[in-house]
């Protein structure tokens, strides 16, 4: 019986989150506790990459973390971002977040419709003359770089922030009594193994989102009870609801 679920993400800010509907519908307790956290790299480490922000005319943002760390790094380096800098974002939500740092103008902020990088690239191709800078985490794959190369776009990836384990306190280790764990990145699986080196899965259900997370879980010898997204359930909440319906009726 699933009664207590750990979701390895920050607690949703909106009360309308499907997670809260699931908690009410199935009478389960949801605990939101990220296994990883994002930290800035030092300006010294950034300089070592020999990247000059002002050499670029456009920035590609794949997350709000990327926006925060890009503008914070610019501030730390005392770099004034030009008014005509263009921004290309994978979603409208990320694009709107830029308002935290600069005045939002549609003529210089572009975004994809689906949240997939592939769907942003056609817009970037229309701006072929731009020199693109892509701020990234130290944990990333080369998919975007390969995609931009294939379209012959001028681009440079740079590390601006790092993903580290969000270690559990001794008290949290002692009270770790969940019926299900939900993971969204390979780093989360690594953090589980680091914080709980003697972890025994037993009856604990494990859910993963994304193929790389699923692979990391299997490589760590874990049994997967939910793998999302799938054709039928594109979201983790959809897959979770279906699982609980089957298990608890």
Short mmCIF file of C-alpha atoms in Angstrom, two decimals:
data_model
loop_
_atom_site.label_atom_id
_atom_site.label_comp_id
_atom_site.label_asym_id
_atom_site.label_seq_id
_atom_site.Cartn_x
_atom_site.Cartn_y
_atom_site.Cartn_z
CA UNK A 1 0.00 0.00 0.00
CA UNK A 2 1.39 3.41 -1.02
CA UNK A 3 0.87 5.93 1.77
CA UNK A 4 3.92 8.22 1.75
CA UNK A 5 5.65 9.43 -1.43
CA UNK A 6 8.87 11.40 -1.73
CA UNK A 7 8.96 13.66 -4.81
CA UNK A 8 12.53 14.77 -5.49
CA UNK A 9 11.53 18.25 -6.65
CA UNK A 10 10.73 21.56 -4.93
CA UNK A 11 7.15 21.90 -3.69
CA UNK A 12 4.87 23.31 -6.43
CA UNK A 13 4.09 27.00 -5.94
CA UNK A 14 0.59 26.70 -7.40
CA UNK A 15 -2.18 25.13 -5.33
CA UNK A 16 -3.61 23.86 -8.62
CA UNK A 17 -0.74 21.41 -9.10
CA UNK A 18 -1.99 17.91 -10.08
CA UNK A 19 0.18 16.52 -7.24
CA UNK A 20 -2.19 18.02 -4.66
CA UNK A 21 -5.20 16.54 -6.49
CA UNK A 22 -3.52 13.12 -6.32
CA UNK A 23 -2.83 13.53 -2.57
CA UNK A 24 -6.51 14.33 -1.93
CA UNK A 25 -7.93 11.69 -4.25
CA UNK A 26 -5.83 8.78 -2.96
CA UNK A 27 -5.19 9.93 0.61
CA UNK A 28 -1.41 9.79 0.19
CA UNK A 29 1.15 12.03 1.87
CA UNK A 30 3.49 13.80 -0.57
CA UNK A 31 6.84 15.09 0.65
CA UNK A 32 8.73 17.40 -1.73
CA UNK A 33 12.44 17.13 -1.08
CA UNK A 34 15.01 17.72 -3.88
CA UNK A 35 17.91 15.24 -3.91
CA UNK A 36 20.02 17.73 -5.87
CA UNK A 37 20.59 21.47 -5.82
CA UNK A 38 22.04 23.91 -8.31
CA UNK A 39 24.97 26.15 -7.37
CA UNK A 40 26.84 28.80 -9.36
CA UNK A 41 30.38 28.14 -10.51
CA UNK A 42 32.99 30.73 -9.47
CA UNK A 43 33.85 33.61 -11.79
CA UNK A 44 37.39 32.19 -11.83
CA UNK A 45 36.10 28.85 -13.19
CA UNK A 46 33.98 30.70 -15.73
CA UNK A 47 36.95 32.77 -16.93
CA UNK A 48 38.98 29.58 -17.33
CA UNK A 49 36.57 28.61 -20.14
CA UNK A 50 37.77 31.69 -22.07
CA UNK A 51 34.26 32.83 -22.93
CA UNK A 52 33.60 36.53 -23.45
CA UNK A 53 29.86 37.14 -23.04
CA UNK A 54 29.98 40.29 -25.21
CA UNK A 55 31.28 38.29 -28.18
CA UNK A 56 27.76 36.86 -28.54
CA UNK A 57 24.59 38.44 -29.88
CA UNK A 58 22.06 35.89 -28.60
CA UNK A 59 21.64 33.59 -25.60
CA UNK A 60 19.83 30.23 -25.52
CA UNK A 61 18.06 29.42 -22.26
CA UNK A 62 16.88 25.87 -21.49
CA UNK A 63 15.82 26.58 -17.87
CA UNK A 64 15.19 29.33 -15.34
CA UNK A 65 18.38 28.22 -13.58
CA UNK A 66 20.30 29.15 -16.74
CA UNK A 67 18.73 32.64 -16.72
CA UNK A 68 19.56 33.25 -13.04
CA UNK A 69 23.15 32.12 -13.37
CA UNK A 70 23.77 33.95 -16.67
CA UNK A 71 22.67 37.34 -15.33
CA UNK A 72 24.32 36.80 -11.95
CA UNK A 73 27.60 35.88 -13.64
CA UNK A 74 27.38 38.96 -15.89
CA UNK A 75 26.84 41.10 -12.78
CA UNK A 76 29.76 39.49 -10.97
CA UNK A 77 32.02 40.08 -13.99
CA UNK A 78 30.68 43.65 -14.28
CA UNK A 79 29.51 42.95 -17.82
CA UNK A 80 26.64 45.14 -19.05
CA UNK A 81 24.37 43.09 -21.28
CA UNK A 82 23.58 45.10 -24.45
CA UNK A 83 20.00 46.27 -25.03
CA UNK A 84 19.89 44.47 -28.38
CA UNK A 85 20.90 41.04 -27.01
CA UNK A 86 18.42 38.41 -28.22
CA UNK A 87 17.12 35.55 -26.07
CA UNK A 88 15.90 32.15 -27.31
CA UNK A 89 14.01 30.04 -24.75
CA UNK A 90 12.63 26.49 -24.95
CA UNK A 91 9.28 27.52 -23.38
CA UNK A 92 7.20 30.66 -22.94
CA UNK A 93 7.39 30.25 -19.13
CA UNK A 94 11.18 30.45 -19.29
CA UNK A 95 10.95 33.42 -21.70
CA UNK A 96 8.67 35.32 -19.31
CA UNK A 97 11.12 34.69 -16.46
CA UNK A 98 13.65 36.94 -18.25
CA UNK A 99 11.54 39.90 -17.04
CA UNK A 100 13.21 39.41 -13.67
CA UNK A 101 16.40 40.81 -15.21
CA UNK A 102 15.58 42.79 -18.37
CA UNK A 103 12.63 44.55 -19.96
CA UNK A 104 10.66 41.99 -21.93
CA UNK A 105 10.39 42.89 -25.62
CA UNK A 106 8.87 40.45 -28.06
CA UNK A 107 11.24 41.50 -30.82
CA UNK A 108 14.20 40.17 -28.84
CA UNK A 109 12.70 37.23 -26.90
CA UNK A 110 11.76 34.06 -28.79
CA UNK A 111 10.40 30.76 -27.48
CA UNK A 112 9.39 27.29 -28.61
CA UNK A 113 5.86 25.94 -28.37
CA UNK A 114 6.43 22.43 -27.00
CA UNK A 115 9.34 22.68 -24.55
CA UNK A 116 11.54 20.57 -26.83
CA UNK A 117 14.80 22.08 -28.04
CA UNK A 118 14.15 20.68 -31.54
CA UNK A 119 11.14 23.00 -31.87
CA UNK A 120 13.15 26.10 -30.96
CA UNK A 121 15.84 25.48 -33.59
CA UNK A 122 13.74 26.51 -36.67
CA UNK A 123 13.32 29.96 -35.07
CA UNK A 124 17.07 30.13 -34.44
CA UNK A 125 17.73 29.22 -38.09
CA UNK A 126 15.70 32.29 -39.12
CA UNK A 127 18.32 34.30 -37.20
CA UNK A 128 21.31 32.57 -38.76
CA UNK A 129 23.59 35.61 -38.44
CA UNK A 130 23.46 35.53 -34.61
CA UNK A 131 26.31 34.20 -32.49
CA UNK A 132 24.65 32.01 -29.86
CA UNK A 133 25.86 31.49 -26.29
CA UNK A 134 24.35 28.52 -24.41
CA UNK A 135 24.72 28.61 -20.58
CA UNK A 136 24.59 25.07 -19.17
CA UNK A 137 24.96 22.94 -16.07
CA UNK A 138 28.06 20.79 -15.63
CA UNK A 139 25.62 17.86 -16.03
CA UNK A 140 24.37 17.96 -19.63
CA UNK A 141 24.40 16.02 -22.87
CA UNK A 142 25.60 17.12 -26.32
CA UNK A 143 22.19 16.93 -28.02
CA UNK A 144 21.78 20.70 -28.38
CA UNK A 145 25.34 21.23 -29.59
CA UNK A 146 24.98 18.49 -32.23
CA UNK A 147 21.63 19.96 -33.33
CA UNK A 148 23.05 23.48 -33.74
CA UNK A 149 26.07 22.12 -35.60
CA UNK A 150 23.77 20.30 -38.01
CA UNK A 151 22.06 23.63 -38.82
CA UNK A 152 25.45 25.38 -39.21
CA UNK A 153 24.63 27.91 -36.49
CA UNK A 154 27.48 29.74 -34.73
CA UNK A 155 27.32 28.72 -31.07
CA UNK A 156 29.33 28.12 -27.94
CA UNK A 157 28.27 26.17 -24.84
CA UNK A 158 29.60 27.25 -21.46
CA UNK A 159 29.22 25.93 -17.92
CA UNK A 160 27.66 28.54 -15.60
CA UNK A 161 26.26 26.38 -12.81
CA UNK A 162 26.69 22.93 -11.32
CA UNK A 163 24.38 20.24 -10.02
CA UNK A 164 25.40 18.86 -6.62
CA UNK A 165 23.93 16.40 -4.14
CA UNK A 166 21.52 17.99 -1.65
CA UNK A 167 22.72 15.92 1.29
CA UNK A 168 20.33 14.55 3.89
CA UNK A 169 20.78 15.43 7.57
CA UNK A 170 21.27 12.55 10.07
CA UNK A 171 17.70 13.19 11.25
CA UNK A 172 16.34 12.92 7.68
CA UNK A 173 18.27 9.67 7.18
CA UNK A 174 16.77 8.27 10.38
CA UNK A 175 13.18 9.16 9.37
CA UNK A 176 13.48 8.00 5.73
CA UNK A 177 10.34 5.88 5.57
CA UNK A 178 8.73 6.24 2.16
CA UNK A 179 6.61 3.82 0.15
CA UNK A 180 7.60 5.45 -3.15
CA UNK A 181 10.46 7.63 -4.45
CA UNK A 182 10.11 9.76 -7.60
CA UNK A 183 13.22 10.87 -9.53
CA UNK A 184 13.65 13.30 -12.42
CA UNK A 185 17.38 13.14 -13.20
CA UNK A 186 20.36 10.75 -13.05
CA UNK A 187 21.88 13.13 -10.47
CA UNK A 188 18.96 12.35 -8.15
CA UNK A 189 19.75 8.63 -8.37
CA UNK A 190 23.44 9.37 -7.65
CA UNK A 191 22.40 11.41 -4.62
CA UNK A 192 20.27 8.51 -3.31
CA UNK A 193 23.25 6.16 -3.57
CA UNK A 194 25.55 8.71 -1.91
CA UNK A 195 23.21 9.53 0.99
CA UNK A 196 22.03 5.95 1.50
CA UNK A 197 24.95 3.66 0.54
CA UNK A 198 23.17 0.65 2.10
CA UNK A 199 19.79 1.41 0.50
CA UNK A 200 17.62 -1.69 0.13
CA UNK A 201 14.62 -1.17 -2.15
CA UNK A 202 12.45 -4.02 -0.90
CA UNK A 203 8.79 -3.00 -1.28
CA UNK A 204 9.60 0.65 -2.04
CA UNK A 205 8.22 1.68 -5.45
CA UNK A 206 10.48 3.80 -7.65
CA UNK A 207 9.31 6.13 -10.42
CA UNK A 208 11.58 7.87 -12.92
CA UNK A 209 11.03 10.58 -15.51
CA UNK A 210 13.04 10.49 -18.72
CA UNK A 211 15.13 7.72 -20.31
CA UNK A 212 18.46 8.82 -18.78
CA UNK A 213 16.97 8.76 -15.27
CA UNK A 214 15.50 5.31 -15.90
CA UNK A 215 18.87 4.05 -17.14
CA UNK A 216 20.69 5.47 -14.09
CA UNK A 217 18.18 3.74 -11.77
CA UNK A 218 18.57 0.39 -13.54
CA UNK A 219 22.37 0.75 -13.54
CA UNK A 220 22.16 1.30 -9.77
CA UNK A 221 20.32 -2.03 -9.49
CA UNK A 222 16.92 -0.52 -8.72
CA UNK A 223 13.56 -1.94 -9.80
CA UNK A 224 11.40 0.53 -11.70
CA UNK A 225 7.68 0.56 -11.00
CA UNK A 226 6.86 3.65 -13.08
CA UNK A 227 8.68 4.92 -16.16
CA UNK A 228 7.44 8.22 -17.58
CA UNK A 229 6.88 9.76 -20.01
CA UNK A 230 5.08 7.17 -22.09
CA UNK A 231 2.75 7.50 -25.08
CA UNK A 232 -0.23 7.05 -22.79
CA UNK A 233 1.08 9.13 -19.87
CA UNK A 234 3.29 12.04 -21.00
CA UNK A 235 3.53 13.48 -17.46
CA UNK A 236 4.75 12.03 -14.17
CA UNK A 237 1.48 12.98 -12.44
CA UNK A 238 -0.54 11.13 -15.11
CA UNK A 239 1.60 8.00 -14.74
CA UNK A 240 1.46 8.23 -10.94
CA UNK A 241 -2.33 8.56 -10.91
CA UNK A 242 -2.70 5.51 -13.16
CA UNK A 243 -0.33 3.50 -10.91
CA UNK A 244 -2.22 4.41 -7.72
CA UNK A 245 -5.56 3.61 -9.38
CA UNK A 246 -4.28 0.13 -10.23
CA UNK A 247 -2.75 -0.44 -6.81
CA UNK A 248 -5.33 1.17 -4.56
CA UNK A 249 -8.44 1.33 -6.68
#
